CSV table of C-alpha atoms in Angstrom, one decimal:
chain,number,residue,atom,x,y,z
X,1,MET,CA,0.0,0.0,0.0
X,2,THR,CA,2.8,2.3,0.9
X,3,ASP,CA,4.6,1.4,-2.4
X,4,THR,CA,1.5,2.3,-4.4
X,5,THR,CA,1.2,5.7,-2.8
X,6,SER,CA,4.8,6.5,-3.4
X,7,ALA,CA,4.5,5.6,-7.1
X,8,ALA,CA,1.4,7.9,-7.5
X,9,ALA,CA,3.2,10.8,-6.0
X,10,GLY,CA,6.2,10.3,-8.3
X,11,ILE,CA,3.9,10.3,-11.3
X,12,SER,CA,2.2,13.5,-10.2
X,13,GLN,CA,5.5,15.2,-9.6
X,14,ALA,CA,6.8,14.2,-13.1
X,15,ALA,CA,3.6,15.5,-14.7
X,16,SER,CA,4.0,18.9,-13.0
X,17,GLN,CA,7.6,19.2,-14.2
X,18,THR,CA,6.8,18.3,-17.9
X,19,PRO,CA,6.4,21.5,-20.0
X,20,VAL,CA,3.0,22.2,-21.7
X,21,PRO,CA,3.2,23.4,-25.3
X,22,GLY,CA,0.0,25.4,-25.2
X,23,ALA,CA,1.2,27.5,-22.4
X,24,ASP,CA,4.3,28.6,-24.4
X,25,ILE,CA,2.1,29.5,-27.4
X,26,ALA,CA,-0.1,31.7,-25.2
X,27,GLY,CA,2.9,33.5,-23.7
X,28,ALA,CA,4.4,34.2,-27.2
X,29,ALA,CA,1.0,35.6,-28.4
X,30,SER,CA,0.8,37.8,-25.3
X,31,GLY,CA,4.4,39.2,-26.0
X,32,ALA,CA,3.6,39.9,-29.6
X,33,ALA,CA,0.4,41.8,-28.6
X,34,SER,CA,2.4,43.8,-26.1
X,35,ALA,CA,5.0,44.7,-28.8
X,36,ALA,CA,2.3,45.7,-31.3
X,37,ALA,CA,0.8,47.9,-28.6
X,38,ASN,CA,4.2,49.6,-28.1
X,39,ILE,CA,4.7,50.1,-31.9
X,40,ALA,CA,1.3,51.7,-32.5
X,41,PRO,CA,1.9,54.8,-30.3
X,42,ALA,CA,5.4,55.2,-31.9
X,43,ALA,CA,3.9,55.2,-35.4
X,44,THR,CA,1.2,57.7,-34.3
X,45,ASP,CA,3.9,60.0,-32.8
X,46,ALA,CA,5.9,59.7,-36.1
X,47,ALA,CA,2.9,60.6,-38.2
X,48,SER,CA,2.1,63.5,-35.9
X,49,GLY,CA,5.7,64.7,-36.2
X,50,GLY,CA,5.7,64.4,-40.0
X,51,HIS,CA,2.5,66.5,-40.1
X,52,GLU,CA,4.0,69.1,-37.9
X,53,ILE,CA,7.0,69.4,-40.1
X,54,THR,CA,4.9,69.6,-43.3
X,55,SER,CA,2.7,72.4,-41.8
X,56,ALA,CA,5.8,74.3,-40.6
X,57,LEU,CA,7.4,74.1,-44.0
X,58,ILE,CA,4.3,75.4,-45.8
X,59,VAL,CA,3.9,78.3,-43.4
X,60,ASP,CA,7.6,79.2,-43.7
X,61,GLY,CA,7.4,78.9,-47.5
X,62,THR,CA,4.4,81.3,-47.6
X,63,LEU,CA,6.3,83.8,-45.5
X,64,TRP,CA,9.4,83.6,-47.8
X,65,VAL,CA,7.1,84.2,-50.9
X,66,LEU,CA,5.6,87.2,-49.2
X,67,ILE,CA,9.1,88.6,-48.4
X,68,ALA,CA,10.0,88.2,-52.1
X,69,PHE,CA,6.8,90.0,-53.1
X,70,SER,CA,7.8,92.8,-50.7
X,71,VAL,CA,11.3,93.2,-52.1
X,72,ALA,CA,9.9,93.3,-55.6
X,73,THR,CA,7.3,95.9,-54.6
X,74,TRP,CA,9.7,98.3,-53.0
X,75,ALA,CA,12.2,97.8,-55.9
X,76,LEU,CA,9.5,98.7,-58.5
X,77,ILE,CA,8.4,101.7,-56.4
X,78,LEU,CA,11.9,103.0,-56.3
X,79,ILE,CA,12.6,102.4,-60.0
X,80,LYS,CA,9.3,104.0,-61.1
X,81,GLY,CA,9.8,106.9,-58.7
X,82,ILE,CA,13.2,107.7,-60.3
X,83,GLN,CA,11.7,107.3,-63.7
X,84,HIS,CA,8.9,109.8,-63.1
X,85,LEU,CA,11.3,112.3,-61.5
X,86,ARG,CA,13.5,112.2,-64.6
X,87,ILE,CA,10.6,112.5,-67.0
X,88,ALA,CA,9.2,115.5,-65.1
X,89,HIS,CA,12.7,117.1,-65.2
X,90,HIS,CA,13.3,116.5,-68.9
X,91,ASN,CA,9.8,117.5,-70.0
X,92,ARG,CA,10.1,120.8,-68.0
X,93,ILE,CA,13.5,121.6,-69.6
X,94,TYR,CA,12.4,120.8,-73.2
X,95,SER,CA,9.1,122.7,-72.8
X,96,LYS,CA,11.0,125.8,-71.9
X,97,LYS,CA,13.4,125.4,-74.8
X,98,PHE,CA,10.6,124.6,-77.3
X,99,TRP,CA,8.3,127.4,-76.4
X,100,GLY,CA,11.2,129.8,-76.1
X,101,ALA,CA,12.3,129.2,-79.7
X,102,GLN,CA,11.8,132.0,-82.2
X,103,ASP,CA,9.8,130.0,-84.7
X,104,PHE,CA,8.9,126.4,-85.6
X,105,GLN,CA,12.1,126.1,-87.7
X,106,ALA,CA,14.2,127.2,-84.7
X,107,ALA,CA,12.4,124.6,-82.5
X,108,ALA,CA,13.4,121.9,-85.0
X,109,ALA,CA,17.0,122.8,-84.6
X,110,LEU,CA,17.1,122.2,-80.9
X,111,THR,CA,19.7,119.6,-79.8
X,112,ASP,CA,20.5,117.5,-76.7
X,113,ASN,CA,16.8,116.8,-76.0
X,114,LYS,CA,15.6,114.1,-73.6
X,115,GLY,CA,12.3,113.0,-72.3
X,116,PRO,CA,8.9,111.9,-73.8
X,117,ALA,CA,8.0,115.3,-75.0
X,118,ALA,CA,11.3,115.7,-76.8
X,119,ARG,CA,11.0,112.3,-78.4
X,120,VAL,CA,7.4,113.1,-79.6
X,121,ALA,CA,8.7,116.4,-81.1
X,122,ASP,CA,11.7,114.7,-82.8
X,123,VAL,CA,9.3,112.2,-84.5
X,124,GLY,CA,7.1,115.0,-85.7
X,125,PHE,CA,10.0,117.0,-87.1
X,126,THR,CA,11.5,113.9,-88.8
X,127,THR,CA,8.2,113.1,-90.4
X,128,LEU,CA,7.8,116.7,-91.8
X,129,ILE,CA,11.4,116.6,-93.1
X,130,GLU,CA,10.8,113.3,-94.8
X,131,ALA,CA,7.5,114.5,-96.3
X,132,ASP,CA,9.2,117.6,-97.6
X,133,GLY,CA,11.9,115.5,-99.2
X,134,GLY,CA,9.4,113.3,-101.0
X,135,THR,CA,10.7,110.1,-99.6
X,136,THR,CA,7.5,108.9,-97.9
X,137,THR,CA,5.2,108.1,-100.7
X,138,HIS,CA,6.3,104.6,-101.7
X,139,ASP,CA,4.5,102.3,-99.3
X,140,LEU,CA,1.3,102.0,-97.3
X,141,GLU,CA,2.8,103.2,-94.1
X,142,HIS,CA,3.5,106.6,-95.6
X,143,THR,CA,0.3,107.1,-97.6
X,144,GLY,CA,-2.0,110.0,-97.1
X,145,ASP,CA,-1.3,113.7,-96.9
X,146,ARG,CA,1.2,115.3,-94.6
X,147,GLN,CA,-1.2,116.0,-91.8
X,148,GLU,CA,-2.5,112.4,-91.7
X,149,LEU,CA,1.1,111.1,-91.7
X,150,LEU,CA,2.1,113.5,-88.9
X,151,ASP,CA,-0.9,112.5,-86.8
X,152,ARG,CA,-0.2,108.8,-87.2
X,153,ARG,CA,3.5,109.1,-86.4
X,154,LEU,CA,2.8,111.2,-83.3
X,155,ARG,CA,0.1,108.8,-82.1
X,156,GLN,CA,2.4,105.8,-82.5
X,157,GLN,CA,5.2,107.5,-80.5
X,158,MET,CA,2.8,108.5,-77.8
X,159,GLN,CA,1.7,104.9,-77.5
X,160,LYS,CA,5.3,103.8,-77.1
X,161,GLU,CA,5.8,106.4,-74.4
X,162,ARG,CA,2.6,105.2,-72.7
X,163,GLY,CA,3.9,101.6,-72.7
X,164,ALA,CA,7.2,102.7,-71.2
X,165,LEU,CA,5.3,104.5,-68.4
X,166,GLU,CA,3.0,101.5,-67.6
X,167,SER,CA,5.8,98.9,-67.6
X,168,GLY,CA,6.0,97.2,-64.2
X,169,LEU,CA,2.7,98.4,-62.9
X,170,SER,CA,1.0,95.1,-63.7
X,171,ILE,CA,3.4,93.5,-61.2
X,172,LEU,CA,2.4,95.9,-58.5
X,173,ALA,CA,-1.3,95.3,-59.3
X,174,THR,CA,-0.7,91.5,-59.1
X,175,ILE,CA,1.2,91.7,-55.8
X,176,GLY,CA,-1.4,94.0,-54.3
X,177,SER,CA,-4.2,91.6,-55.3
X,178,ILE,CA,-2.8,88.2,-54.3
X,179,SER,CA,-0.6,88.9,-51.3
X,180,PRO,CA,-3.5,88.8,-48.7
X,181,PHE,CA,-4.7,85.5,-50.2
X,182,VAL,CA,-1.2,84.0,-50.0
X,183,GLY,CA,-1.0,85.1,-46.4
X,184,LEU,CA,-4.4,83.7,-45.7
X,185,PHE,CA,-3.4,80.4,-47.2
X,186,GLY,CA,-0.5,80.1,-44.9
X,187,THR,CA,-2.7,81.0,-41.9
X,188,VAL,CA,-5.3,78.4,-42.7
X,189,TRP,CA,-2.8,75.7,-43.2
X,190,GLY,CA,-1.1,76.6,-39.9
X,191,ILE,CA,-4.4,76.6,-38.0
X,192,MET,CA,-5.2,73.2,-39.5
X,193,GLY,CA,-1.9,71.8,-38.3
X,194,ALA,CA,-2.4,73.3,-34.8
X,195,LEU,CA,-6.0,71.8,-34.5
X,196,THR,CA,-4.7,68.4,-35.6
X,197,ASN,CA,-2.1,68.5,-32.9
X,198,ILE,CA,-4.6,69.5,-30.3
X,199,SER,CA,-6.9,66.6,-31.3
X,200,LYS,CA,-4.1,64.1,-31.0
X,201,THR,CA,-2.7,65.4,-27.7
X,202,GLY,CA,-6.2,65.8,-26.2
X,203,SER,CA,-5.2,69.0,-24.6
X,204,ALA,CA,-6.7,72.4,-25.4
X,205,SER,CA,-4.8,74.5,-22.9
X,206,LEU,CA,-3.6,78.0,-23.7
X,207,GLU,CA,0.0,76.8,-24.1
X,208,VAL,CA,-1.0,74.3,-26.7
X,209,VAL,CA,-3.3,76.6,-28.7
X,210,ALA,CA,-1.7,80.0,-28.5
X,211,GLY,CA,1.7,79.2,-30.0
X,212,PRO,CA,0.8,77.4,-33.3
X,213,ILE,CA,-2.2,79.6,-34.1
X,214,GLY,CA,-0.3,82.8,-33.3
X,215,GLU,CA,2.5,81.8,-35.7
X,216,ALA,CA,-0.1,81.0,-38.4
X,217,LEU,CA,-1.8,84.4,-38.0
X,218,ILE,CA,1.6,86.1,-38.8
X,219,ALA,CA,1.2,85.0,-42.4
X,220,THR,CA,-2.0,87.0,-42.8
X,221,ALA,CA,-0.4,90.0,-41.2
X,222,VAL,CA,2.6,89.9,-43.5
X,223,GLY,CA,0.3,89.4,-46.5
X,224,ILE,CA,-1.6,92.6,-45.7
X,225,ALA,CA,1.7,94.5,-45.0
X,226,VAL,CA,2.9,93.5,-48.4
X,227,ALA,CA,-0.3,94.3,-50.3
X,228,VAL,CA,-0.8,97.9,-48.9
X,229,PRO,CA,2.4,99.5,-50.3
X,230,ALA,CA,1.8,97.7,-53.7
X,231,VAL,CA,-1.7,99.0,-54.0
X,232,ILE,CA,-0.7,102.6,-52.9
X,233,GLY,CA,2.2,102.6,-55.4
X,234,TYR,CA,0.0,101.3,-58.2
X,235,ASN,CA,-2.6,103.9,-57.7
X,236,PHE,CA,0.0,106.7,-57.4
X,237,PHE,CA,1.8,105.8,-60.6
X,238,ILE,CA,-1.5,105.3,-62.5
X,239,ARG,CA,-2.4,108.9,-61.5
X,240,ARG,CA,1.0,110.2,-62.5
X,241,ASN,CA,0.8,108.4,-65.9
X,242,LYS,CA,-2.6,110.0,-66.6
X,243,VAL,CA,-1.1,113.5,-65.9
X,244,ILE,CA,1.9,112.8,-68.2
X,245,TRP,CA,-0.3,111.3,-70.9
X,246,ALA,CA,-2.6,114.4,-70.8
X,247,ALA,CA,0.4,116.7,-71.1
X,248,LEU,CA,1.8,114.7,-74.1
X,249,ASP,CA,-1.6,114.8,-75.7
X,250,ASP,CA,-1.8,118.6,-75.4
X,251,PHE,CA,1.7,118.9,-76.7
X,252,ALA,CA,1.0,116.8,-79.7
X,253,ILE,CA,-2.1,118.8,-80.6
X,254,ASP,CA,-0.1,122.1,-80.2
X,255,PHE,CA,2.6,120.6,-82.4
X,256,VAL,CA,0.1,119.8,-85.2
X,257,HIS,CA,-1.3,123.3,-85.0
X,258,LEU,CA,2.1,124.8,-85.3
X,259,ALA,CA,2.9,122.6,-88.2
X,260,LEU,CA,-0.3,123.6,-89.9
X,261,LYS,CA,0.7,127.3,-89.7
X,262,THR,CA,3.8,126.4,-91.7
X,263,SER,CA,1.8,124.3,-94.2
X,264,PHE,CA,3.6,121.2,-92.9
X,265,LEU,CA,6.8,122.4,-94.5
X,266,ILE,CA,10.1,122.5,-92.7
X,267,LYS,CA,13.6,122.8,-93.9
X,268,ARG,CA,16.3,120.3,-93.2
X,269,PRO,CA,18.6,121.4,-90.4
X,270,VAL,CA,21.8,122.9,-91.7
X,271,THR,CA,24.8,120.8,-90.6
X,272,ALA,CA,28.2,122.5,-90.2
X,273,PRO,CA,30.9,121.3,-92.6
X,274,ARG,CA,33.4,118.8,-91.2
X,275,ALA,CA,36.9,120.0,-90.3
X,276,ASN,CA,38.5,117.3,-92.6
X,277,SER,CA,36.2,118.0,-95.5
X,278,ALA,CA,37.7,118.6,-98.9
X,279,VAL,CA,38.7,122.3,-99.5
X,280,ALA,CA,37.4,123.9,-102.6
X,281,LYS,CA,39.9,123.7,-105.3
X,282,LYS,CA,41.6,127.0,-106.3
X,283,PRO,CA,42.0,127.9,-110.0
X,284,ALA,CA,45.3,126.8,-111.3
X,285,ILE,CA,47.9,129.5,-111.5
X,286,LYS,CA,50.1,129.6,-114.5
X,287,ALA,CA,53.5,130.2,-113.1
X,288,SER,CA,55.5,129.6,-116.2
X,289,HIS,CA,56.7,132.8,-118.0
X,290,ASP,CA,56.9,130.9,-121.3
X,291,GLU,CA,53.3,129.7,-121.0
X,292,LEU,CA,52.1,133.2,-120.4
X,293,GLN,CA,53.9,134.6,-123.4
X,294,ALA,CA,52.5,131.8,-125.5
X,295,GLU,CA,49.0,132.9,-124.7
X,296,GLY,CA,49.8,136.6,-125.6
X,297,VAL,CA,49.9,137.9,-122.1
X,298,GLN,CA,52.2,140.8,-121.5
X,299,ILE,CA,54.0,141.1,-118.2
């Protein structure tokens, strides 16, 4: 009886020491689940970090674009300002010289002229000289009488001057129009990124909200700051162009009236002879005494 009990106890001890395969499988599955649970937050954090980087890059790119717009705006304002100062100076000087000339022919002989008014007058004088020389009647461009030809040439030159005055203003208009929207785009994108981060962190405290949204709102402020000088500069130069254009139009009308008084006739300007030009030949002097006696000349 004692031997039987000892044998049963040995069998039970051996059974408890024998490993069970099912238990190992369950432990391995539990470890894999734990590892997957640790990987998921890491992947979420990586995605959140990538989104933050993308949002920051877009906002920074928007700010750099607005800075480039600002540099272009102030450069154009400076260039156009210098251009208008020079135009006003040259037109004022030429107007004094033109209206101070004795007659229309003397005005045509003026030299060292600059500015839009001087170029318009030069085109008019050149047209009258060509018409007087009879060299402008061989093609369609030069058909018509002298007044029609003069009007057409003056109008063409005035259009060229108008194009030069309006160059660059389309850039100012474009910058003034789109800069607020570019800044608003950066702001909206920054706020989207800030709200996404708030939803993921689960915290809506002032520290979490104020920083990202405040940085995003800077883009809108910069966009407005860029647009205001561009719009002001565009309106100012448009007004100045209208004044200059009206003055050129009045000058062209007065030029045609003055040409009409002279019957659209003008002499070619007299050019001084060159210093190295050929000197008129003197009559040959017969220096030989025999030649003079042969011709019957008594000395």
